[in-house]
Amino acid sequence: MTATGSPATLLSAQALEEQLRAVGEERYHHQHPFHRLMHEGKLTRGQLQAWAFNRYYYQKTIPIKDALILARSESPEFRRAWRKRIVDHDGEPGTPGGIEKWIRLAEATGVPRDLVISERGVLPAVRYAVDAYLTLVTKHSFVEAVASSLTEMFSKSLISLRMDRMVTHYPYLSSSLGYFESRLSQAPEDANFALNWVKQNAKTRAEQDAAISALRAKCDILWAQLDALYFAYVEPGWPPPGAFLPRSIEG
Amino acid sequence: MTATGSPATLLSAQALEEQLRAVGEERYHHQHPFHRLMHEGKLTRGQLQAWAFNRYYYQKTIPIKDALILARSESPEFRRAWRKRIVDHDGEPGTPGGIEKWIRLAEATGVPRDLVISERGVLPAVRYAVDAYLTLVTKHSFVEAVASSLTEMFSKSLISLRMDRMVTHYPYLSSSLGYFESRLSQAPEDANFALNWVKQNAKTRAEQDAAISALRAKCDILWAQLDALYFAYVEPGWPPPGAFLPRSIEG
């Protein structure tokens, strides 16, 4: 039975995709007030520091998350497709990956590289949310693990908007947007593969529903990170004991 | 070496205890603005509902956390002492334990028992913080797992104050404070055992420092839960998508 009490029949691939897209409309963090402020040019440099500094913890966890997913797959074909994500984030000798590009963005906000990498002062709530992502891809079914990556279906328009607004409102970041630049093409490719895989491999209605829930759970993980940032650095603006404090920029 | 660069010598039992107590002074959630509002009588009934409803997720996790610790001990003597905690929270036939008492408190705020138990609408950030506690007692050293329980050293005065203020400010809760009543004697007993155990079993300075860090980490877990409640239900007052919404009380 579904939540509404009707008999649970298998969704068509198209209906499943529609339900997944509906989760994005409802819960993806493009709607979050922290992002709204960012795109309206209303964040201070210190608030952007806090954002870039904390989100590093998420960024550096991504290839670990992808390695955990890789480790669960029995299919060389799946693994061949999925390993690209690890390369994208970790880079290759001489070619910076997503993590390095994120560090450069954080540096451009005014946080020294060493402090970023030290993770000293990352908001506990950000840490817990990101770690919950690792739990999700480890302890839930493999279909759910893959489906949780589908937030990438929604990231392209958010990233396009962000790049545009950052150049306008935060010119000191304009030459450090390499991370987003790369994600513009990487994310849709990855999302496409994962979406097709979920459509083909969620073979029962229960598995389809679990995939939808996993995407919702992933949206919650992204949302909670921004809630924590907003609470600590915007309103009421109370970083917990030991948290990162924005640094003044020497002009 | 310690953080300050001086050689790391073993702390005396007393010095270790002092450092543990200092963590409580600095980071225990008696200082949290949500608790301050609570004790000043400034929370609405809906905010108390949100608090009791969400904290149920913490309460119901406690005996699971204690069972995980129990499972890691090789000592029947330790396990005999520690199992009391599970009895305290789960109760005995005919005698309600802490979880049942917490449900009654939540009911007194106006949240139906079934909704409490369903956990439907628990703030994701609360869930992540509580789950991080399970990770802490599972993946860190056994000394750290035990030391993380030492927040109980600080709970007695918080609970005494709370009971007093609840009777004054929220009279509709006064006959449902059984949970706190029991904790007044249980927590200090448990804390006493755990403190002595940590003093005896943290045998190197590194282990002592790890015990102090674990207590700090546990304080962060408690603090983050209240940050999430404050953000969602006090200021700015933005519950994330799908979260519990306070219910009106029929008079």
Short mmCIF file of C-alpha atoms in Angstrom, two decimals:
data_model
loop_
_atom_site.label_atom_id
_atom_site.label_comp_id
_atom_site.label_asym_id
_atom_site.label_seq_id
_atom_site.Cartn_x
_atom_site.Cartn_y
_atom_site.Cartn_z
CA MET A 1 0.00 0.00 0.00
CA THR A 2 1.16 3.53 -0.65
CA ALA A 3 0.96 6.33 1.87
CA THR A 4 -2.41 7.33 0.41
CA GLY A 5 -3.84 3.85 0.86
CA SER A 6 -4.09 2.93 -2.81
CA PRO A 7 -2.61 -0.38 -3.96
CA ALA A 8 1.07 -0.08 -4.62
CA THR A 9 1.62 -0.72 -8.31
CA LEU A 10 4.94 -0.32 -10.04
CA LEU A 11 5.46 3.20 -11.36
CA SER A 12 6.38 3.66 -15.00
CA ALA A 13 9.92 4.95 -15.51
CA GLN A 14 8.44 8.30 -16.42
CA ALA A 15 6.19 8.48 -13.34
CA LEU A 16 9.15 7.59 -11.15
CA GLU A 17 11.20 10.36 -12.73
CA GLU A 18 8.35 12.82 -12.17
CA GLN A 19 8.14 11.91 -8.49
CA LEU A 20 11.90 12.30 -8.12
CA ARG A 21 11.73 15.72 -9.78
CA ALA A 22 8.88 16.70 -7.47
CA VAL A 23 11.11 16.01 -4.46
CA GLY A 24 13.59 18.49 -5.89
CA GLU A 25 10.94 21.15 -6.38
CA GLU A 26 9.82 20.74 -2.80
CA ARG A 27 13.03 20.18 -0.87
CA TYR A 28 16.19 20.92 -2.82
CA HIS A 29 18.23 23.68 -1.21
CA HIS A 30 17.81 26.14 -4.08
CA GLN A 31 14.86 27.34 -1.99
CA HIS A 32 16.86 27.80 1.20
CA PRO A 33 16.92 31.34 2.67
CA PHE A 34 20.71 31.20 2.97
CA HIS A 35 21.01 30.66 -0.77
CA ARG A 36 18.42 33.34 -1.43
CA LEU A 37 20.50 35.86 0.50
CA MET A 38 23.60 34.69 -1.32
CA HIS A 39 22.06 35.19 -4.73
CA GLU A 40 20.61 38.57 -3.81
CA GLY A 41 24.09 39.77 -2.86
CA LYS A 42 23.10 40.13 0.78
CA LEU A 43 25.75 37.96 2.41
CA THR A 44 28.75 39.62 3.97
CA ARG A 45 32.20 38.41 3.14
CA GLY A 46 32.38 36.84 6.60
CA GLN A 47 29.20 34.90 5.94
CA LEU A 48 30.61 33.67 2.64
CA GLN A 49 33.73 32.62 4.51
CA ALA A 50 31.65 30.61 6.94
CA TRP A 51 29.78 29.00 4.07
CA ALA A 52 32.88 28.06 2.06
CA PHE A 53 34.75 26.95 5.17
CA ASN A 54 31.95 24.69 6.41
CA ARG A 55 31.00 23.32 3.04
CA TYR A 56 34.55 22.13 2.58
CA TYR A 57 33.63 19.35 5.00
CA TYR A 58 30.89 18.29 2.60
CA GLN A 59 33.10 18.59 -0.49
CA LYS A 60 35.92 16.55 0.94
CA THR A 61 33.50 13.81 1.94
CA ILE A 62 32.05 13.37 -1.56
CA PRO A 63 34.75 11.08 -3.00
CA ILE A 64 34.66 9.02 0.21
CA LYS A 65 30.91 8.67 -0.25
CA ASP A 66 31.46 7.66 -3.87
CA ALA A 67 34.11 5.12 -2.90
CA LEU A 68 31.65 3.57 -0.43
CA ILE A 69 29.10 3.28 -3.24
CA LEU A 70 31.74 1.86 -5.57
CA ALA A 71 32.61 -0.72 -2.94
CA ARG A 72 29.02 -1.92 -2.80
CA SER A 73 28.62 -2.54 -6.51
CA GLU A 74 29.14 -6.01 -7.94
CA SER A 75 29.19 -4.68 -11.50
CA PRO A 76 32.40 -3.60 -13.25
CA GLU A 77 30.22 -1.66 -15.69
CA PHE A 78 28.61 0.33 -12.89
CA ARG A 79 31.96 0.89 -11.23
CA ARG A 80 33.54 2.11 -14.47
CA ALA A 81 30.85 4.76 -14.76
CA TRP A 82 30.85 5.73 -11.10
CA ARG A 83 34.62 6.07 -10.58
CA LYS A 84 34.58 9.19 -12.75
CA ARG A 85 33.08 11.00 -9.78
CA ILE A 86 36.12 10.24 -7.65
CA VAL A 87 38.44 11.49 -10.37
CA ASP A 88 36.34 14.66 -10.71
CA HIS A 89 36.71 15.46 -7.02
CA ASP A 90 40.23 14.24 -6.36
CA GLY A 91 41.74 15.39 -9.66
CA GLU A 92 44.75 13.93 -11.41
CA PRO A 93 48.45 14.74 -11.13
CA GLY A 94 48.76 18.31 -12.36
CA THR A 95 45.00 18.78 -12.70
CA PRO A 96 43.14 20.06 -9.67
CA GLY A 97 39.91 18.28 -8.78
CA GLY A 98 36.79 19.58 -7.11
CA ILE A 99 38.23 19.54 -3.59
CA GLU A 100 41.22 21.65 -4.61
CA LYS A 101 38.97 24.03 -6.51
CA TRP A 102 36.78 24.37 -3.44
CA ILE A 103 39.79 25.22 -1.31
CA ARG A 104 40.67 27.96 -3.80
CA LEU A 105 37.14 29.35 -3.53
CA ALA A 106 37.41 29.34 0.27
CA GLU A 107 40.78 31.11 0.00
CA ALA A 108 39.19 33.77 -2.20
CA THR A 109 36.63 34.44 0.53
CA GLY A 110 39.53 35.04 2.90
CA VAL A 111 40.00 31.78 4.79
CA PRO A 112 43.57 30.47 4.71
CA ARG A 113 44.03 27.08 3.07
CA ASP A 114 45.53 25.53 6.20
CA LEU A 115 42.54 26.47 8.29
CA VAL A 116 40.14 25.08 5.69
CA ILE A 117 41.98 21.76 5.55
CA SER A 118 42.29 21.56 9.34
CA GLU A 119 38.48 21.45 9.61
CA ARG A 120 38.94 23.11 13.00
CA GLY A 121 35.73 24.91 13.82
CA VAL A 122 33.44 23.22 11.32
CA LEU A 123 29.91 23.49 12.76
CA PRO A 124 29.06 20.24 14.54
CA ALA A 125 25.66 20.28 12.84
CA VAL A 126 27.33 20.39 9.42
CA ARG A 127 29.56 17.51 10.38
CA TYR A 128 26.61 15.43 11.61
CA ALA A 129 24.60 16.09 8.45
CA VAL A 130 27.48 15.15 6.17
CA ASP A 131 28.27 12.06 8.22
CA ALA A 132 24.59 11.10 7.93
CA TYR A 133 25.15 11.02 4.18
CA LEU A 134 27.85 8.39 4.68
CA THR A 135 25.47 6.40 6.86
CA LEU A 136 22.80 6.66 4.19
CA VAL A 137 24.99 5.23 1.45
CA THR A 138 26.39 2.54 3.74
CA LYS A 139 23.43 1.23 5.70
CA HIS A 140 20.54 1.61 3.28
CA SER A 141 19.92 -0.47 0.16
CA PHE A 142 22.15 -0.01 -2.85
CA VAL A 143 19.28 1.49 -4.85
CA GLU A 144 18.84 4.09 -2.08
CA ALA A 145 22.58 4.79 -2.01
CA VAL A 146 22.57 5.54 -5.74
CA ALA A 147 19.30 7.48 -5.60
CA SER A 148 20.65 9.75 -2.89
CA SER A 149 23.04 11.21 -5.47
CA LEU A 150 20.14 12.43 -7.60
CA THR A 151 20.20 15.92 -6.13
CA GLU A 152 22.59 16.45 -9.04
CA MET A 153 19.51 16.46 -11.27
CA PHE A 154 18.72 19.84 -9.76
CA SER A 155 22.12 21.40 -9.39
CA LYS A 156 22.73 22.80 -12.86
CA SER A 157 20.28 25.68 -12.71
CA LEU A 158 21.29 26.50 -9.14
CA ILE A 159 24.96 26.61 -10.13
CA SER A 160 24.32 28.70 -13.26
CA LEU A 161 22.38 31.22 -11.22
CA ARG A 162 25.04 31.22 -8.51
CA MET A 163 27.93 31.85 -10.91
CA ASP A 164 26.05 34.73 -12.48
CA ARG A 165 25.21 36.30 -9.13
CA MET A 166 28.63 35.80 -7.64
CA VAL A 167 30.31 37.67 -10.45
CA THR A 168 27.84 40.51 -9.92
CA HIS A 169 27.68 40.70 -6.16
CA TYR A 170 30.96 39.27 -4.90
CA PRO A 171 33.55 40.29 -7.52
CA TYR A 172 36.39 39.15 -5.25
CA LEU A 173 35.24 35.59 -6.00
CA SER A 174 34.92 35.90 -9.76
CA SER A 175 38.28 34.39 -10.62
CA SER A 176 37.79 31.48 -8.21
CA LEU A 177 34.64 29.87 -9.53
CA GLY A 178 36.40 26.89 -11.11
CA TYR A 179 34.56 24.44 -8.92
CA PHE A 180 31.17 25.54 -10.22
CA GLU A 181 32.44 25.80 -13.78
CA SER A 182 33.38 22.11 -13.72
CA ARG A 183 30.18 21.02 -12.02
CA LEU A 184 28.11 22.59 -14.79
CA SER A 185 29.02 19.71 -17.07
CA GLN A 186 29.95 16.99 -14.55
CA ALA A 187 26.75 17.03 -12.49
CA PRO A 188 24.25 16.58 -15.34
CA GLU A 189 26.31 13.71 -16.80
CA ASP A 190 26.45 11.99 -13.43
CA ALA A 191 22.79 12.62 -12.73
CA ASN A 192 21.83 11.20 -16.08
CA PHE A 193 23.66 7.95 -15.46
CA ALA A 194 22.29 7.61 -11.93
CA LEU A 195 18.72 8.42 -12.96
CA ASN A 196 18.72 5.80 -15.70
CA TRP A 197 20.28 3.29 -13.36
CA VAL A 198 17.63 3.89 -10.69
CA LYS A 199 14.83 3.65 -13.25
CA GLN A 200 16.15 0.29 -14.40
CA ASN A 201 17.14 -1.14 -11.04
CA ALA A 202 14.30 -0.12 -8.74
CA LYS A 203 12.28 -3.14 -9.77
CA THR A 204 9.49 -3.12 -7.19
CA ARG A 205 7.25 -0.33 -5.98
CA ALA A 206 8.87 -0.65 -2.55
CA GLU A 207 12.27 -0.05 -4.13
CA GLN A 208 10.92 2.90 -6.10
CA ASP A 209 9.45 4.41 -2.95
CA ALA A 210 12.73 3.83 -1.13
CA ALA A 211 14.58 5.63 -3.93
CA ILE A 212 12.24 8.62 -3.61
CA SER A 213 12.71 8.64 0.18
CA ALA A 214 16.47 8.47 -0.20
CA LEU A 215 16.43 11.53 -2.43
CA ARG A 216 14.26 13.31 0.13
CA ALA A 217 16.71 12.28 2.86
CA LYS A 218 19.59 13.67 0.82
CA CYS A 219 17.76 16.97 0.35
CA ASP A 220 17.30 17.11 4.12
CA ILE A 221 21.06 16.67 4.54
CA LEU A 222 21.78 19.63 2.26
CA TRP A 223 19.05 21.75 3.86
CA ALA A 224 20.25 21.07 7.41
CA GLN A 225 23.73 22.34 6.54
CA LEU A 226 22.31 25.68 5.45
CA ASP A 227 20.01 25.86 8.49
CA ALA A 228 23.08 25.50 10.67
CA LEU A 229 24.96 28.17 8.74
CA TYR A 230 22.02 30.54 8.89
CA PHE A 231 21.56 30.04 12.64
CA ALA A 232 25.24 30.47 13.41
CA TYR A 233 26.14 33.30 11.04
CA VAL A 234 22.97 35.14 9.94
CA GLU A 235 20.06 35.02 12.38
CA PRO A 236 20.15 34.92 15.32
CA GLY A 237 23.85 34.60 14.50
CA TRP A 238 25.07 32.38 17.30
CA PRO A 239 27.98 30.12 16.42
CA PRO A 240 28.22 27.26 18.92
CA PRO A 241 31.22 27.06 21.28
CA GLY A 242 34.41 26.43 19.34
CA ALA A 243 33.03 27.27 15.89
CA PHE A 244 34.80 29.15 13.10
CA LEU A 245 34.58 32.92 13.39
CA PRO A 246 34.79 35.06 10.26
CA ARG A 247 38.16 36.72 9.74
CA SER A 248 38.78 40.27 8.76
CA ILE A 249 40.34 40.78 5.37
CA GLU A 250 43.48 42.79 5.07
CA GLY A 251 42.94 45.21 2.22
CA MET B 1 52.77 17.28 23.09
CA THR B 2 49.69 19.09 24.23
CA ALA B 3 47.93 21.74 22.19
CA THR B 4 49.90 24.40 24.01
CA GLY B 5 53.19 22.81 23.11
CA SER B 6 54.21 21.72 26.62
CA PRO B 7 55.28 18.11 27.13
CA ALA B 8 52.29 15.85 27.63
CA THR B 9 52.58 14.41 31.11
CA LEU B 10 49.91 12.26 32.70
CA LEU B 11 47.33 14.32 34.56
CA SER B 12 46.57 13.46 38.16
CA ALA B 13 43.09 12.03 38.69
CA GLN B 14 42.09 15.32 40.22
CA ALA B 15 43.48 17.41 37.38
CA LEU B 16 41.67 15.22 34.88
CA GLU B 17 38.42 15.68 36.78
CA GLU B 18 38.95 19.44 36.82
CA GLN B 19 39.46 19.52 33.07
CA LEU B 20 36.33 17.44 32.54
CA ARG B 21 34.35 19.80 34.75
CA ALA B 22 35.73 22.76 32.83
CA VAL B 23 34.28 21.31 29.63
CA GLY B 24 30.87 21.30 31.31
CA GLU B 25 31.20 24.90 32.38
CA GLU B 26 32.09 25.94 28.89
CA ARG B 27 29.88 23.79 26.68
CA TYR B 28 27.12 21.95 28.54
CA HIS B 29 23.68 22.94 27.27
CA HIS B 30 22.60 24.56 30.54
CA GLN B 31 23.94 27.71 28.88
CA HIS B 32 21.92 27.32 25.69
CA PRO B 33 19.49 30.15 24.84
CA PHE B 34 16.68 27.64 24.29
CA HIS B 35 17.05 26.40 27.87
CA ARG B 36 17.31 29.97 29.14
CA LEU B 37 13.99 30.82 27.52
CA MET B 38 12.50 27.63 28.93
CA HIS B 39 13.57 28.44 32.45
CA GLU B 40 12.41 32.04 32.22
CA GLY B 41 8.94 30.84 31.27
CA LYS B 42 9.23 32.34 27.82
CA LEU B 43 8.51 29.30 25.68
CA THR B 44 5.05 28.84 24.24
CA ARG B 45 3.29 25.56 24.64
CA GLY B 46 3.92 24.86 20.95
CA GLN B 47 7.65 25.37 21.48
CA LEU B 48 7.59 22.98 24.43
CA GLN B 49 5.77 20.49 22.23
CA ALA B 50 8.49 20.77 19.60
CA TRP B 51 11.13 20.30 22.27
CA ALA B 52 9.51 17.24 23.91
CA PHE B 53 8.64 15.73 20.53
CA ASN B 54 12.13 16.09 19.12
CA ARG B 55 13.95 15.12 22.26
CA TYR B 56 12.06 11.85 22.28
CA TYR B 57 14.41 10.80 19.49
CA TYR B 58 17.32 11.38 21.85
CA GLN B 59 15.66 9.65 24.79
CA LYS B 60 14.75 6.54 22.88
CA THR B 61 18.29 6.25 21.58
CA ILE B 62 19.91 6.27 25.04
CA PRO B 63 19.45 2.57 25.89
CA ILE B 64 20.63 1.64 22.40
CA LYS B 65 23.73 3.73 23.01
CA ASP B 66 24.21 2.01 26.37
CA ALA B 67 23.79 -1.42 24.82
CA LEU B 68 26.49 -0.56 22.29
CA ILE B 69 28.80 0.40 25.15
CA LEU B 70 27.86 -2.76 27.03
CA ALA B 71 28.70 -4.79 23.94
CA ARG B 72 32.20 -3.32 23.83
CA SER B 73 33.15 -4.13 27.41
CA GLU B 74 35.08 -7.28 28.19
CA SER B 75 34.43 -6.94 31.90
CA PRO B 76 31.39 -8.52 33.63
CA GLU B 77 31.94 -6.09 36.49
CA PHE B 78 31.71 -3.08 34.17
CA ARG B 79 28.70 -4.55 32.40
CA ARG B 80 26.91 -5.24 35.71
CA ALA B 81 27.25 -1.58 36.62
CA TRP B 82 26.40 -0.23 33.18
CA ARG B 83 23.30 -2.36 32.50
CA LYS B 84 21.43 -0.37 35.17
CA ARG B 85 21.20 2.44 32.65
CA ILE B 86 19.27 0.28 30.23
CA VAL B 87 16.85 -0.75 32.99
CA ASP B 88 16.42 2.89 33.99
CA HIS B 89 15.39 3.89 30.48
CA ASP B 90 13.46 0.81 29.39
CA GLY B 91 11.76 0.12 32.76
CA GLU B 92 10.54 -3.23 34.04
CA PRO B 93 7.19 -4.97 33.65
CA GLY B 94 4.71 -2.75 35.47
CA THR B 95 7.29 -0.02 36.12
CA PRO B 96 7.68 2.66 33.46
CA GLY B 97 11.22 3.58 32.49
CA GLY B 98 12.64 6.86 31.27
CA ILE B 99 11.36 6.51 27.71
CA GLU B 100 7.78 5.95 28.86
CA LYS B 101 8.07 8.87 31.27
CA TRP B 102 9.33 11.05 28.47
CA ILE B 103 6.34 10.09 26.31
CA ARG B 104 4.05 11.15 29.17
CA LEU B 105 5.82 14.50 29.36
CA ALA B 106 5.36 14.95 25.62
CA GLU B 107 1.69 14.05 25.95
CA ALA B 108 1.32 16.67 28.67
CA THR B 109 2.64 19.31 26.27
CA GLY B 110 -0.11 18.27 23.86
CA VAL B 111 1.54 15.86 21.40
CA PRO B 112 -0.31 12.56 21.03
CA ARG B 113 1.63 9.46 22.05
CA ASP B 114 1.31 7.86 18.61
CA LEU B 115 2.83 10.86 16.91
CA VAL B 116 5.71 10.94 19.39
CA ILE B 117 6.47 7.27 18.84
CA SER B 118 6.13 7.55 15.06
CA GLU B 119 9.08 10.02 15.02
CA ARG B 120 7.44 11.47 11.92
CA GLY B 121 8.64 15.05 11.64
CA VAL B 122 11.66 14.87 13.94
CA LEU B 123 14.06 17.58 12.79
CA PRO B 124 16.70 16.01 10.54
CA ALA B 125 19.36 17.98 12.43
CA VAL B 126 18.25 16.40 15.72
CA ARG B 127 18.36 12.97 14.15
CA TYR B 128 21.86 13.55 12.77
CA ALA B 129 23.15 14.81 16.12
CA VAL B 130 21.73 11.86 18.02
CA ASP B 131 23.00 9.40 15.44
CA ALA B 132 26.42 11.03 15.79
CA TYR B 133 26.30 9.96 19.43
CA LEU B 134 25.93 6.34 18.32
CA THR B 135 28.87 6.79 15.98
CA LEU B 136 30.91 8.27 18.81
CA VAL B 137 30.35 5.31 21.14
CA THR B 138 30.89 2.80 18.34
CA LYS B 139 33.85 4.09 16.37
CA HIS B 140 35.97 5.83 18.98
CA SER B 141 37.98 4.17 21.72
CA PHE B 142 36.19 2.53 24.64
CA VAL B 143 37.51 5.19 27.03
CA GLU B 144 35.98 7.86 24.78
CA ALA B 145 32.69 5.97 24.61
CA VAL B 146 32.45 5.91 28.41
CA ALA B 147 33.67 9.49 28.80
CA SER B 148 30.99 10.75 26.42
CA SER B 149 28.40 9.86 29.07
CA LEU B 150 29.95 12.29 31.54
CA THR B 151 27.54 15.09 30.68
CA GLU B 152 25.59 13.45 33.50
CA MET B 153 28.07 15.06 35.88
CA PHE B 154 26.38 18.34 35.02
CA SER B 155 22.75 17.35 34.73
CA LYS B 156 21.60 17.41 38.33
CA SER B 157 21.60 21.16 38.82
CA LEU B 158 20.06 21.72 35.38
CA ILE B 159 17.27 19.26 36.15
CA SER B 160 16.59 20.69 39.62
CA LEU B 161 16.31 24.16 38.16
CA ARG B 162 14.11 22.92 35.33
CA MET B 163 11.67 21.12 37.62
CA ASP B 164 11.34 24.18 39.75
CA ARG B 165 10.74 26.48 36.79
CA MET B 166 8.36 24.13 35.02
CA VAL B 167 6.07 23.95 38.01
CA THR B 168 6.07 27.75 38.12
CA HIS B 169 5.83 28.64 34.46
CA TYR B 170 4.16 25.67 32.79
CA PRO B 171 1.72 24.29 35.36
CA TYR B 172 0.14 21.98 32.77
CA LEU B 173 3.36 19.97 32.97
CA SER B 174 3.66 19.76 36.75
CA SER B 175 2.15 16.31 37.14
CA SER B 176 4.25 14.89 34.29
CA LEU B 177 7.78 15.51 35.52
CA GLY B 178 8.45 11.88 36.46
CA TYR B 179 11.29 11.63 33.99
CA PHE B 180 13.24 14.42 35.66
CA GLU B 181 12.34 13.18 39.15
CA SER B 182 14.03 9.84 38.41
CA ARG B 183 17.04 11.39 36.73
CA LEU B 184 17.79 13.45 39.85
CA SER B 185 19.11 10.32 41.55
CA GLN B 186 20.00 8.13 38.56
CA ALA B 187 22.26 10.57 36.74
CA PRO B 188 24.65 11.38 39.60
CA GLU B 189 25.04 7.68 40.43
CA ASP B 190 25.84 6.86 36.81
CA ALA B 191 28.15 9.84 36.46
CA ASN B 192 30.02 8.84 39.59
CA PHE B 193 30.70 5.35 38.31
CA ALA B 194 31.73 6.59 34.85
CA LEU B 195 33.98 9.33 36.23
CA ASN B 196 35.84 6.92 38.48
CA TRP B 197 36.14 4.44 35.66
CA VAL B 198 37.59 7.06 33.28
CA LYS B 199 40.04 8.26 35.92
CA GLN B 200 41.29 4.70 36.41
CA ASN B 201 41.25 3.57 32.80
CA ALA B 202 42.59 6.56 30.91
CA LYS B 203 46.15 5.47 31.52
CA THR B 204 48.09 7.73 29.15
CA ARG B 205 47.92 11.45 28.57
CA ALA B 206 46.67 10.73 25.05
CA GLU B 207 43.79 8.72 26.50
CA GLN B 208 43.04 11.44 29.01
CA ASP B 209 42.97 14.05 26.27
CA ALA B 210 40.75 11.80 24.17
CA ALA B 211 38.34 11.46 27.12
CA ILE B 212 38.16 15.24 27.46
CA SER B 213 37.56 15.60 23.71
CA ALA B 214 34.84 12.97 23.83
CA LEU B 215 33.03 14.89 26.54
CA ARG B 216 33.35 18.04 24.46
CA ALA B 217 31.98 16.16 21.44
CA LYS B 218 29.01 14.98 23.52
CA CYS B 219 28.31 18.53 24.66
CA ASP B 220 28.32 19.57 20.99
CA ILE B 221 25.73 16.88 20.28
CA LEU B 222 23.40 18.23 22.96
CA TRP B 223 24.01 21.83 21.92
CA ALA B 224 23.31 21.15 18.24
CA GLN B 225 19.90 19.68 19.10
CA LEU B 226 18.89 22.92 20.82
CA ASP B 227 20.31 25.05 18.01
CA ALA B 228 18.07 23.14 15.60
CA LEU B 229 15.03 23.59 17.86
CA TYR B 230 15.73 27.28 18.27
CA PHE B 231 16.16 27.85 14.55
CA ALA B 232 13.03 25.91 13.62
CA TYR B 233 10.67 27.04 16.38
CA VAL B 234 11.96 30.26 17.97
CA GLU B 235 14.08 32.47 15.72
CA PRO B 236 13.88 32.84 12.81
CA GLY B 237 11.35 30.05 13.33
CA TRP B 238 11.70 28.11 10.10
CA PRO B 239 11.00 24.39 10.43
CA PRO B 240 12.52 22.53 7.47
CA PRO B 241 10.22 20.84 4.92
CA GLY B 242 8.29 17.97 6.54
CA ALA B 243 9.05 18.90 10.16
CA PHE B 244 6.66 18.69 13.12
CA LEU B 245 4.37 21.69 13.47
CA PRO B 246 3.01 22.59 16.92
CA ARG B 247 -0.57 21.54 17.49
CA SER B 248 -3.28 23.61 19.01
CA ILE B 249 -4.57 22.41 22.35
CA GLU B 250 -8.27 21.82 22.78
CA GLY B 251 -9.26 23.52 26.02
#
